[in-house]
Coordinates of C-alpha atoms in Angstrom, one line a residue:
M14 CA 13.6 16.0 -10.9
E15 CA 16.9 17.8 -11.7
Q16 CA 15.4 21.1 -10.8
L17 CA 14.2 19.7 -7.5
I18 CA 17.7 18.4 -6.7
T19 CA 19.3 21.7 -7.5
T20 CA 17.0 23.7 -5.2
P21 CA 18.3 24.6 -1.7
V22 CA 15.4 22.7 -0.1
K23 CA 16.3 20.3 2.7
P24 CA 14.6 16.8 2.8
P25 CA 12.4 17.5 5.8
E26 CA 11.1 20.7 4.1
M27 CA 10.4 18.7 0.9
V28 CA 8.4 16.1 2.8
L29 CA 6.5 18.8 4.7
G30 CA 5.8 20.5 1.4
K31 CA 4.4 17.3 0.0
L32 CA 2.3 16.5 3.1
A33 CA 0.9 20.0 3.8
P34 CA -1.5 20.3 0.8
Y35 CA -2.9 16.8 1.3
F36 CA -3.4 17.4 5.0
L37 CA -5.2 20.6 4.3
I38 CA -7.5 18.9 1.7
G39 CA -8.2 16.0 4.1
F40 CA -9.0 18.3 7.0
I41 CA -11.3 20.4 4.8
D42 CA -13.0 17.2 3.7
M43 CA -13.5 16.2 7.4
V44 CA -15.0 19.6 8.2
V45 CA -17.3 19.5 5.3
S46 CA -18.4 15.9 6.2
V47 CA -19.1 16.8 9.8
A48 CA -21.0 20.0 8.7
M49 CA -23.1 18.0 6.3
A50 CA -23.9 15.4 8.9
V51 CA -24.9 18.1 11.4
F52 CA -26.7 20.6 9.2
L53 CA -28.0 18.6 6.3
F54 CA -28.8 15.2 7.9
E55 CA -29.4 16.6 11.4
V56 CA -27.1 14.1 13.1
P57 CA -26.4 15.4 16.6
L58 CA -22.8 16.1 17.4
H59 CA -22.1 15.1 21.0
G60 CA -18.6 15.8 22.3
N61 CA -15.9 18.3 21.8
V62 CA -15.2 19.6 18.3
L63 CA -11.6 20.3 19.3
V64 CA -11.0 16.7 20.3
L65 CA -12.5 15.6 17.0
S66 CA -10.2 17.9 15.1
V67 CA -7.1 16.7 17.0
I68 CA -8.0 13.0 16.5
S69 CA -8.7 13.6 12.8
S70 CA -5.3 15.4 12.4
V71 CA -3.6 12.4 14.0
F72 CA -5.4 10.1 11.7
L73 CA -4.5 12.2 8.6
F74 CA -0.8 12.3 9.6
G75 CA -0.7 8.6 10.1
A76 CA -2.4 7.9 6.8
M77 CA -0.1 10.2 4.9
G78 CA 2.9 8.8 6.7
L79 CA 1.9 5.3 5.6
G80 CA 1.4 6.7 2.0
I81 CA 4.9 8.0 2.0
V82 CA 6.3 4.7 3.3
I83 CA 4.4 2.8 0.6
S84 CA 5.7 5.2 -2.1
I85 CA 9.3 4.8 -0.9
V86 CA 9.0 1.0 -0.9
A87 CA 7.2 0.6 -4.3
K88 CA 9.1 0.5 -7.5
S89 CA 6.4 2.2 -9.6
Q90 CA 3.2 4.1 -9.3
L91 CA 1.1 1.1 -10.2
V92 CA 2.7 -1.1 -7.5
A93 CA 2.3 1.7 -5.0
S94 CA -1.4 2.0 -5.7
Q95 CA -1.9 -1.7 -5.4
I96 CA 0.0 -1.9 -2.1
A97 CA -2.0 1.0 -0.8
M98 CA -5.3 -0.6 -1.8
V99 CA -4.4 -3.9 -0.1
A100 CA -2.8 -2.3 3.0
T101 CA -5.3 0.4 3.7
F102 CA -8.5 0.5 1.9
L103 CA -9.6 -3.1 2.0
P104 CA -8.9 -3.6 5.7
A105 CA -10.5 -0.3 6.6
F106 CA -13.5 -0.9 4.4
L107 CA -14.1 -4.5 5.6
L108 CA -13.0 -4.4 9.2
S109 CA -14.2 -0.9 10.4
G110 CA -17.8 -1.9 10.8
F111 CA -18.9 0.1 7.7
M112 CA -19.6 -3.0 5.5
F113 CA -20.3 -5.6 8.1
A114 CA -21.2 -5.3 11.8
I115 CA -18.2 -6.0 14.0
S116 CA -20.3 -8.1 16.4
N117 CA -21.1 -10.5 13.5
M118 CA -17.5 -11.1 12.6
P119 CA -15.5 -14.1 13.8
V120 CA -13.7 -13.4 17.1
P121 CA -10.2 -13.3 15.6
L122 CA -11.4 -10.7 13.1
Q123 CA -13.0 -8.7 15.8
A124 CA -9.7 -8.6 17.7
F125 CA -7.8 -7.7 14.5
S126 CA -10.3 -4.9 13.8
R127 CA -9.2 -3.1 17.0
I128 CA -5.9 -2.1 15.3
I129 CA -7.7 -0.6 12.3
P130 CA -7.9 3.2 12.8
A131 CA -11.0 3.5 10.6
R132 CA -12.9 1.6 13.2
Y133 CA -12.6 4.5 15.6
L134 CA -12.7 7.4 13.2

């Protein structure tokens, strides 16, 4: 930590340096997932690939931004992982339509699921 403080790196550069590798890994994961869906499972890809890339980039930046906010708020790594699980994974998993059909959910949960980005991506 002392070596990091003594470097001439500005805070925005440090945040960008933290985000860039994870963004690249997430984007490569998205490309591999889409390629497997199209070529391995023969799922037709209707629509514009550029739009998919832009929307995925926005989703990745939002997810990473939320991760940074959680890491700032949390006092330890254990607390941060627990907050991240409750704040992101569980709502996305349960309310995105992956686990349960959205049409079968109670109306208040259907309305709440509209603010979950995983529902759309």
